[in-house]
XYZ file of C-alpha atoms in Angstrom:
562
model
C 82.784 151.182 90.305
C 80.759 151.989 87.191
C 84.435 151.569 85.070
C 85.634 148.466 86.721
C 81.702 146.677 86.070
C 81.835 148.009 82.280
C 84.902 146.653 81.835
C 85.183 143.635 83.679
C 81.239 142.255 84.425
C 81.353 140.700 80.659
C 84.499 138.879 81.398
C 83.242 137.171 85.126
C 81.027 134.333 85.881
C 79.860 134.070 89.693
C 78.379 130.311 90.210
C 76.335 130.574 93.340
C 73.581 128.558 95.372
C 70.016 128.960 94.443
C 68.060 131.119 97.402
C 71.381 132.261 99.344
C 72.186 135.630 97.682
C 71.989 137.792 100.785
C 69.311 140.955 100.369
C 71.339 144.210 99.919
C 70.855 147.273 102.707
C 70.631 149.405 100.128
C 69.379 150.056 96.399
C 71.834 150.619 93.871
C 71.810 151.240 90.408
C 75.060 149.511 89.105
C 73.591 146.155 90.630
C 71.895 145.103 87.355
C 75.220 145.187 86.039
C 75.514 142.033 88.262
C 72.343 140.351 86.565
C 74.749 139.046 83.184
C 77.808 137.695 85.804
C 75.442 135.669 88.346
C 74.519 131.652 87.985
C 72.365 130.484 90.487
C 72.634 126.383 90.604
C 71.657 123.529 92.699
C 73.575 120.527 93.815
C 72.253 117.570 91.956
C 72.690 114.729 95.430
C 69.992 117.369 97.513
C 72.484 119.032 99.156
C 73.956 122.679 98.863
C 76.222 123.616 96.320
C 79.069 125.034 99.055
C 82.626 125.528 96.578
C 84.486 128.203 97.324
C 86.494 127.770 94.135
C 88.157 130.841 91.657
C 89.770 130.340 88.763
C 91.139 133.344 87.233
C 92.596 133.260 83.219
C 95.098 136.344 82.174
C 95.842 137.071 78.479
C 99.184 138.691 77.391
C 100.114 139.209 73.379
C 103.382 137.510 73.631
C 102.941 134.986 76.331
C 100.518 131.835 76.899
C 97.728 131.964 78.976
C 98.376 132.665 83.077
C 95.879 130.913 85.262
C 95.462 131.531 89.046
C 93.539 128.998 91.451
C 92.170 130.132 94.642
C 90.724 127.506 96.346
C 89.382 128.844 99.537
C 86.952 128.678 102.672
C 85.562 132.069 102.566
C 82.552 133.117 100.893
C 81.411 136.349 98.910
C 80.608 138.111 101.860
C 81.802 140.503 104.606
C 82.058 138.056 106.616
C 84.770 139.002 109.594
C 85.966 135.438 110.098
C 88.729 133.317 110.025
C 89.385 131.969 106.711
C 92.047 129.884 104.462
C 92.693 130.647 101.027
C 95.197 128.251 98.942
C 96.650 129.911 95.944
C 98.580 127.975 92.832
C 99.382 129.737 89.548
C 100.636 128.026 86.205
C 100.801 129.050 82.465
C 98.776 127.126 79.912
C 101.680 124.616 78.120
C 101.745 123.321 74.583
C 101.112 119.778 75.654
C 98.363 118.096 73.168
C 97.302 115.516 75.429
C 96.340 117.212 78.958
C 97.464 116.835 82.541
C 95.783 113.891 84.368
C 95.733 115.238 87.672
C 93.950 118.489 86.154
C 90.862 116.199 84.914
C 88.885 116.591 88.026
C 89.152 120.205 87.787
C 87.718 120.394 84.211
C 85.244 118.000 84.915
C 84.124 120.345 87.785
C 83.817 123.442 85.842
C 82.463 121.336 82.946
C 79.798 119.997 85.046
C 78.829 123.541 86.225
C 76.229 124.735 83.484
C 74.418 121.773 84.117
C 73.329 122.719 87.588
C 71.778 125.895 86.844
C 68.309 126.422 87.511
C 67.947 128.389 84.387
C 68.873 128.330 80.963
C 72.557 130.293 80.759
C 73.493 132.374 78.137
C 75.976 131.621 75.414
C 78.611 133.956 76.586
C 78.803 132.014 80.008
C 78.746 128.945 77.948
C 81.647 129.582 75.914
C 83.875 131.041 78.595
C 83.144 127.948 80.645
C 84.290 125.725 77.501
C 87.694 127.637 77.128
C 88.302 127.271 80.797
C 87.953 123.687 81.280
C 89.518 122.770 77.828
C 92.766 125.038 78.429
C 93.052 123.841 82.283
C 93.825 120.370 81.479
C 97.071 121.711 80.201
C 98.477 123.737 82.913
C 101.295 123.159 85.437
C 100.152 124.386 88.674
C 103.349 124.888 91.048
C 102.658 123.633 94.616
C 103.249 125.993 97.808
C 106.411 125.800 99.258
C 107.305 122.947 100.813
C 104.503 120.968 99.280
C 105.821 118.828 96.433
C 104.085 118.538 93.209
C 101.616 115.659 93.936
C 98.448 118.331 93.734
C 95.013 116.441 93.459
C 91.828 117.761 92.838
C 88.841 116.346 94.695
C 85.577 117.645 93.532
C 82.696 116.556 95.807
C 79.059 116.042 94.615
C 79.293 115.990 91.444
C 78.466 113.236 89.031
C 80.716 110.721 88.002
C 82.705 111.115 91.345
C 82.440 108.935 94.883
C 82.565 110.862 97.970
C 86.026 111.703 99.612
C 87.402 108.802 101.454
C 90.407 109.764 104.187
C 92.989 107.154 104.032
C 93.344 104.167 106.497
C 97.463 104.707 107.823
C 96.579 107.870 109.730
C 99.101 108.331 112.456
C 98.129 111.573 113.403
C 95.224 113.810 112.224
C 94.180 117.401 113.037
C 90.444 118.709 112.131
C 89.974 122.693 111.268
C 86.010 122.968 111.314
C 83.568 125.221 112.299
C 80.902 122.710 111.760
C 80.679 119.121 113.272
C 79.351 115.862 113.460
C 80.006 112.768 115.100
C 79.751 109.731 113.048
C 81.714 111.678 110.865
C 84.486 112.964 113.095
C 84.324 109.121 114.809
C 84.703 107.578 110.761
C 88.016 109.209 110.225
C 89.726 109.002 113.781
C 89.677 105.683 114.055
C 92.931 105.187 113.325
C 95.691 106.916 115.211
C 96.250 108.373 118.153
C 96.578 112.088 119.631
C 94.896 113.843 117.356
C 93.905 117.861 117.566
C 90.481 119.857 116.676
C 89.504 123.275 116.585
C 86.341 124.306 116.009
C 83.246 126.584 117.369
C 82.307 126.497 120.854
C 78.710 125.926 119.715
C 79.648 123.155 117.501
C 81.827 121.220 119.908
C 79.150 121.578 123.086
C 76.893 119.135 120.615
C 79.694 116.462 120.298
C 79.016 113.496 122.249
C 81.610 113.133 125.165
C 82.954 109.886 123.333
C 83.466 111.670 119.766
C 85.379 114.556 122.135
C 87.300 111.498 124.093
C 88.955 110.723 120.242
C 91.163 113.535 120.328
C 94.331 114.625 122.782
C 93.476 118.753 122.785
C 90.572 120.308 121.882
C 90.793 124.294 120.962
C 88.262 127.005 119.809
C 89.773 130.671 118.688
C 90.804 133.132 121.339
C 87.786 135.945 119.950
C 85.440 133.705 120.167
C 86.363 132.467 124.143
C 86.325 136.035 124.828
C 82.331 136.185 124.724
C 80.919 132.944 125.366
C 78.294 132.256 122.406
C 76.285 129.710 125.172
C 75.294 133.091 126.367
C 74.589 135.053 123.752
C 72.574 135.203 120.624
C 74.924 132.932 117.466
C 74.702 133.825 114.591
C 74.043 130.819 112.089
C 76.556 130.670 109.231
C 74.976 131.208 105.833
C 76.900 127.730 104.854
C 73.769 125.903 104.857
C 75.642 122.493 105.801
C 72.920 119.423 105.828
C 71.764 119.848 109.274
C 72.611 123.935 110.009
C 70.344 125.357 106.909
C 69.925 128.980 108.243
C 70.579 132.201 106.912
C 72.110 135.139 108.340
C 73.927 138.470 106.879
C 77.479 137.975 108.429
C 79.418 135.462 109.982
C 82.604 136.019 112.578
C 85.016 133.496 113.929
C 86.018 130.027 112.700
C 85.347 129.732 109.113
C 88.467 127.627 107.753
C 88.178 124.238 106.629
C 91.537 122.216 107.002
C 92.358 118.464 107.737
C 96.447 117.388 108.227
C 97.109 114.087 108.857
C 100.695 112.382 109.274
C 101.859 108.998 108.367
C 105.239 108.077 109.141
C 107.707 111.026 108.044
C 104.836 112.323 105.403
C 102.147 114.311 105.940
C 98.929 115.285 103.626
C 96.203 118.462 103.679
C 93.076 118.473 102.522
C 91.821 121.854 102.191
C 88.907 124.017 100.814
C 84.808 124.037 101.083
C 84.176 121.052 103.124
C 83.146 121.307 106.681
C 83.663 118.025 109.155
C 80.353 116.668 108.497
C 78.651 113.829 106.941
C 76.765 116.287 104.672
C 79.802 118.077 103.216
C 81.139 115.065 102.285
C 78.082 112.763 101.096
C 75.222 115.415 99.879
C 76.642 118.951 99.109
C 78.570 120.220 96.018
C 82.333 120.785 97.299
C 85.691 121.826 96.117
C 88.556 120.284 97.679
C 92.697 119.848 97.214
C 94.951 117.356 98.161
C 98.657 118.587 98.490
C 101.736 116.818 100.278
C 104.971 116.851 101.861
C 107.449 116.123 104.450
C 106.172 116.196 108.138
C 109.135 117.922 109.076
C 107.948 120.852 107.364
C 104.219 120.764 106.795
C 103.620 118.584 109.439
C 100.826 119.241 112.272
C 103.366 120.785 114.858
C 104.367 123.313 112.554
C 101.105 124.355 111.920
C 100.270 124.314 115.314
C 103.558 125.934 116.150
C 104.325 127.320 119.742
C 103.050 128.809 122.882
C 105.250 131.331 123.168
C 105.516 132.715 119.324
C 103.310 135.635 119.004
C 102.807 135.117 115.565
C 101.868 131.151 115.877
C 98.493 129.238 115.323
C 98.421 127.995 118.975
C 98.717 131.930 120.296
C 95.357 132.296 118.750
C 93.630 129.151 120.344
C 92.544 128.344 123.961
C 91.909 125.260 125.448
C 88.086 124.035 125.020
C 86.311 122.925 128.194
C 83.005 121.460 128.345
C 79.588 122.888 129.462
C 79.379 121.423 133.434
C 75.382 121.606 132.008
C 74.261 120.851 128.245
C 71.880 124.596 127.684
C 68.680 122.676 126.509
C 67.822 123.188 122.480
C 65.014 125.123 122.081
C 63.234 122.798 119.389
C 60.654 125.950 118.229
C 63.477 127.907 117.062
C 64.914 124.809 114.779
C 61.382 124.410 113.786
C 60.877 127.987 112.542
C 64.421 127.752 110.768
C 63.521 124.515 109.091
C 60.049 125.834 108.051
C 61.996 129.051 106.390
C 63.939 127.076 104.621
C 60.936 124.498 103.193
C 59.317 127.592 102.209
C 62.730 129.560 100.317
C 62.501 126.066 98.215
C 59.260 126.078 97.696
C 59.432 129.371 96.485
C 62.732 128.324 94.089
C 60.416 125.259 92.961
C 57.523 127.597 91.416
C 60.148 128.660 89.019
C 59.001 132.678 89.208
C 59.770 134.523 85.786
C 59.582 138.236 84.849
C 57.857 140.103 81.949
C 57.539 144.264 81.292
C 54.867 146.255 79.915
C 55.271 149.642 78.848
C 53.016 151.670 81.219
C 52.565 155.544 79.397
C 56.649 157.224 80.304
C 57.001 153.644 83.196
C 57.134 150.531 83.148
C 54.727 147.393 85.100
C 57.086 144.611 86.618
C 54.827 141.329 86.906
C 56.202 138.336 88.478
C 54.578 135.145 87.760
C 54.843 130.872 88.608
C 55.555 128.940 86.008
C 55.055 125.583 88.132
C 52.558 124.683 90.417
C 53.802 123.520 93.487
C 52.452 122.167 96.750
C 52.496 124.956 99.398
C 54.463 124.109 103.028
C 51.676 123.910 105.545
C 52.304 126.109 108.727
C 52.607 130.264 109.879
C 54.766 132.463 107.242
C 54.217 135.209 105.052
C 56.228 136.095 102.354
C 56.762 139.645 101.065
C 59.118 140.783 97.443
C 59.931 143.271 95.415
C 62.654 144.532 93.062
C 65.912 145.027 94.858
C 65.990 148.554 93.186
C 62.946 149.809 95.369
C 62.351 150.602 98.522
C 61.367 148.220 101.389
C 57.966 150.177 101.327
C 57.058 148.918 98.010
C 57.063 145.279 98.809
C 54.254 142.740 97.934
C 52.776 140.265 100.328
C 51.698 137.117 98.981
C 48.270 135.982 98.584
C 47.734 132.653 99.006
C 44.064 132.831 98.170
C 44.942 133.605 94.541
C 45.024 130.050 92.119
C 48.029 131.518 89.948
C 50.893 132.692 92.543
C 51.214 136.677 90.227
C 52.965 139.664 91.403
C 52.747 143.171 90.050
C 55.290 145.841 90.568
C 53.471 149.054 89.006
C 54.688 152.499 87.558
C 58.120 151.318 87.846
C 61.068 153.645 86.332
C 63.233 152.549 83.730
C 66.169 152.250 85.766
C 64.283 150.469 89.061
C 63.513 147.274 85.826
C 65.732 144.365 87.282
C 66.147 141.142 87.540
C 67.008 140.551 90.575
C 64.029 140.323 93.148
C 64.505 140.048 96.937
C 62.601 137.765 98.966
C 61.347 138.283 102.812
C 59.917 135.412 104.319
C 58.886 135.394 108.166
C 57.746 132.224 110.135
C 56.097 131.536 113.416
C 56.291 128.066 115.358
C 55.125 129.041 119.070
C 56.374 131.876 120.065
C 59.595 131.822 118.204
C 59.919 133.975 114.454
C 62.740 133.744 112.033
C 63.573 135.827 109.107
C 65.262 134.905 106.125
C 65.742 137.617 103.624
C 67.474 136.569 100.039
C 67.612 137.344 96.793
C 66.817 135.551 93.112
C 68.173 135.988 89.682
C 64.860 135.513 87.794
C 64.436 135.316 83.859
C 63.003 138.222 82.575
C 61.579 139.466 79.335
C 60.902 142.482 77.110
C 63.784 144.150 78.573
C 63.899 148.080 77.293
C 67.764 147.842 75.641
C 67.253 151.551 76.725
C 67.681 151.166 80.408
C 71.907 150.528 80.300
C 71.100 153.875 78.651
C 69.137 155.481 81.321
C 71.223 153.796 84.062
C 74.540 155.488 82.512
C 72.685 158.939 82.484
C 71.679 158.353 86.147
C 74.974 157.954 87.731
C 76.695 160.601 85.496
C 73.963 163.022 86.165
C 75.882 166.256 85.018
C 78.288 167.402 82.667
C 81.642 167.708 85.170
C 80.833 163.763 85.805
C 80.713 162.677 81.968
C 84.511 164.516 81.718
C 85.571 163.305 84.772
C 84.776 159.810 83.880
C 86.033 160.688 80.317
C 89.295 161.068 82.049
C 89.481 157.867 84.012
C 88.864 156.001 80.414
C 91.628 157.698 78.749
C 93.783 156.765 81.637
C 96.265 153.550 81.685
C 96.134 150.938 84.524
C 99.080 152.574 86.174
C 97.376 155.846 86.462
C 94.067 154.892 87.625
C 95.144 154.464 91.501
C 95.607 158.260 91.142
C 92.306 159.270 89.682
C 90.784 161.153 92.125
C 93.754 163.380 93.168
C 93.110 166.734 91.234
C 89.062 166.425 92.307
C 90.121 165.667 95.643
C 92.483 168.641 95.536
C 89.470 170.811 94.158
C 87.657 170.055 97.016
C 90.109 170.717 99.590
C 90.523 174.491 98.318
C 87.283 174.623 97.883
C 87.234 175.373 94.203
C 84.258 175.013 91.689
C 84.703 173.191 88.509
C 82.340 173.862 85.571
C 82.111 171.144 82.953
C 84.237 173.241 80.364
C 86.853 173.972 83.329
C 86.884 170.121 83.474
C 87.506 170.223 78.995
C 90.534 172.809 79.605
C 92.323 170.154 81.024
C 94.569 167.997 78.431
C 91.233 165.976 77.558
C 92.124 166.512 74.150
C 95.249 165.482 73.431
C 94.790 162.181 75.735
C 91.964 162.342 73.256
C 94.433 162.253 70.095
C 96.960 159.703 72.285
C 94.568 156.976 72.451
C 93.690 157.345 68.993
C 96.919 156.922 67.659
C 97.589 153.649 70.089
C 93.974 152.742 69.292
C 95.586 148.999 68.651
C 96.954 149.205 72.178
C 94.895 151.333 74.153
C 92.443 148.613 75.106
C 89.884 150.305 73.312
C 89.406 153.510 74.700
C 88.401 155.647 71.460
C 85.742 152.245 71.269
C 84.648 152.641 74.510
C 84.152 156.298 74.279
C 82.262 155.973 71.553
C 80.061 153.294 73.056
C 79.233 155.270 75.921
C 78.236 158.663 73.901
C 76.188 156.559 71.694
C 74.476 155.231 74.746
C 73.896 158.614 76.295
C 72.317 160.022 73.303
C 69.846 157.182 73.761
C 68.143 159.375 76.685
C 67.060 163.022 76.918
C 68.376 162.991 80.244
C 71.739 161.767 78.834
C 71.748 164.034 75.557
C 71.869 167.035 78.016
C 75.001 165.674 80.012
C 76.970 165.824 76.777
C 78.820 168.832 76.404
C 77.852 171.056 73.184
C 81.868 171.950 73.112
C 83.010 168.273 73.332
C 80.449 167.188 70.831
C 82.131 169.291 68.325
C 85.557 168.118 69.207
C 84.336 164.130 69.347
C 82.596 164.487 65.874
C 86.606 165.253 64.672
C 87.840 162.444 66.536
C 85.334 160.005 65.185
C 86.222 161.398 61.456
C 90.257 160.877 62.300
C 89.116 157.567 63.660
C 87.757 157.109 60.067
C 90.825 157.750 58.080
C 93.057 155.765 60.665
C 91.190 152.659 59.891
């Protein structure tokens, strides 16, 4: 883990809603090398920003840039749920003047920076730039049996009106966990026999007219198998209009999909948005058009048939309605609604971090920026740096003038950004939790602690060569990494750090540096991370004496090779 976020956390860009990064279980040091790769944003119509949207840009010497779009439903969780992904891949052409289709796309990622609810950092800027400049000019191929009339439909963001389905529907068939009916009645009114699946939950608050509109109404098999009427549901962390909760871990319906068929064509629409007037009027969404002949893409062979195991309809059962509507209980919507007023209340204060030296620690203090009206009602709110324990939390004191937070006697490697929120409210006898996390700005940073982190997790001498190893290692080989430890530990040897050296460290050593110009930068790296060590007592200690020696010839050969 500690390779793969060196290497790669400078290279990724994570765009994410404001107040919906979930609170870890657990403490963990390499998490601040999240803090440069995470944008928290906001959609600009009031709504959520919901995209589930990657675009991925590989680099070869000798060949033009290889994108990869992944367009899908699922978020960046473990969720366990049922999920669509869409995948298209194209190389960056020579064109001058771009595609026209691909304008929506840039104009998404161009319009990204701009929702951020701080200022981003150059890095993110220019990689953002490249992105949306270079995708203009790629070919994306179409799945098979789509043809190549691909449009991208981004949702929510300015310059763009919100999705409209077409009027010729013949047929149309609705993949949503979340519902609601003037939406679902808007686009069935043409046609006839159409299909939804969805969530039991969701479909019990359809009115029996909306449910009237279509021939066969399914949910999933798993989630028919324990009835959520009568048992606790967990809220999706999708926070769509209407359903603004947050929990942990979602199971069950997650895809979003609409097919529709009009004479012998047929059209998807696939991505982010659920069925709901708020997905497609208020939030920030990602969605793609693609289309082909019904023969082939067409509803039935989606739906496909009873009696194939492998087949969509296998999975589904037959919905039937409640004989009795369970009654809402309006206290528990209350104390959701009043958690989230108060997790945007919270974002509105506009919290920022500073550090003061405090004799060998450091003093966190978290302070408001902007005064803001507080949400009237029963809550408390409790935070603290994700690196420490739940024990060391703060409660706010609402008593105070200036909302200030101090975090004291703090480590060097507990300093972070990233600051986890618990907020508890009360409306009769019902509580709700929400626990999240925010990316705050923060200042006076020790450019030691990357230092001090690096000592922490190789916190002996057989670590620094074992990880010395997996540097000096090619792509290929790094799938096989652990093997000889592993086999060390099943006969039960011991390996001393200079056990660890007798192994061909030093000619992979004198390898790399003669392919420095295609090693990726290993000697580099190497040298990047002794340099960082010997920042620290703690790391000056992990450093071999014996490879000290040898790297001090290395970095002299390195010398005369340049």
């Amino acid at each position: 883990l500690l390779e793969s976020l060196r290497r790669y956390a400078s290279r990724l860009t994570i765009f994410c809603q404001a107040c919906r990064i979930n609170l870890p279980k657990q403490s963990n040091p390499l998490l601040t090398y999240l803090e440069s790769m995470v944008v928290e944003v906001q959609s600009p119509r009031g709504g959520v920003f919901h995209p589930k949207l990657w675009l991925l840009r590989y680099t070869s010497t000798d060949k033009p840039p290889l994108y990869r779009l992944l367009n899908l439903s699922r978020n960046l969780t473990f969720d366990r749920s049922w999920d669509l992904i869409l995948r298209m891949e194209g190389e960056r052409t020579d064109r001058k003047v771009g595609f026209s289709r691909n304008r929506p796309l840039s104009d998404f990622l161009q319009a990204l920076p701009q929702m951020a609810i701080h200022p981003i950092n150059q890095a993110i800027t220019d990689r953002v730039n490249i992105l949306q400049d270079e995708i203009r000019r790629v070919e994306f191929q179409p799945p098979t049996d789509f043809d190549a009339n691909i449009t991208f439909h981004p949702i929510g963001i300015p310059g763009y009106r919100p999705y409209q389905f077409q009027q010729s529907i013949g047929r149309l068939l609705v993949v949503s966990p979340f519902l609601t009916n003037d939406f679902l009645e808007d686009i069935t009114n043409q046609g006839q026999n159409h299909l939804l699946i969805s969530r039991l939950e969701s479909l019990d608050e359809l009115k029996e007219k909306v449910r009237d509109r279509f021939e066969k109404i399914y949910v999933m098999n798993e989630m028919a198998e324990e009835d959520p009427r009568e048992s606790s549901i967990s809220s999706d962390d999708e926070l769509d209009g209407d359903e603004q909760t947050i929990a942990p871990e979602l199971s069950g319906l997650h895809a979003k999909l609409f097919i529709w068929e009009t004479g012998w064509e047929a059209g998807w629409l696939m991505g982010s948005a659920n069925a709901t007037d708020a997905a497609f009027r208020k939030n920030v969404e990602f969605m793609i058009e693609l289309h082909g002949k019904k023969s082939r893409i067409g509803i039935n062979n989606v739906m496909g048939n009873e009696d194939d195991r492998n087949s969509l309809r296998k999975l589904l059962l037959e919905y039937t309605p409640p004989e009795q509507k369970i009654p809402v209980n309006r206290d528990q919507k209350r104390a959701e609604d009043l958690t989230n007023l108060v997790c945007d209340w919270l974002l509105n204060c506009q919290f920022t971090l500073g550090i003061q030296p405090n004799g060998d620690q450091y003093d966190l203090n978290m302070r408001s920026t902007r005064s803001s009206p507080r949400p009237g009602g029963e809550y408390t709110i409790q935070c603290r740096p994700i690196s420490l324990r739940e024990e060391a939390s703060r409660e706010f004191n609402f008593a105070q003038s200036n909302l200030e937070i101090h975090f004291e006697g703090l480590s060097l490697i507990s300093l972070t950004a990233f600051i986890g929120f618990e907020v508890k409210a009360q409306v009769g006898k019902v509580k709700h939790t929400a626990r999240f996390v925010f990316l705050l700005p923060i200042s006076d940073l020790p450019q030691e602690r990357d230092s001090a982190i690096l000592s922490t997790i190789l916190s002996d001498r057989t670590k620094f060569l074992r990880y010395l190893r997996l540097i000096l290692m090619d792509d290929s080989e790094i799938a096989n990494a652990g093997l000889w430890t592993a086999d060390a530990k099943r006969t039960g040897k011991s390996i001393s750090g200079w056990e660890d050296l007798e192994m061909p460290l030093l000619e992979e050593l004198v390898h790399a540096l003669s392919r420095s110009n295609e090693s990726g930068g290993r000697i580099d790296r190497i040298a990047e991370l002794v340099e960082r060590l010997n920042c620290t007592q703690n790391g000056r200690t992990i450093i071999p004496p014996e490879f000290t020696a040898l790297w001090q010839i290395i970095l002299e050969a390195r010398q005369e090779v340049r």
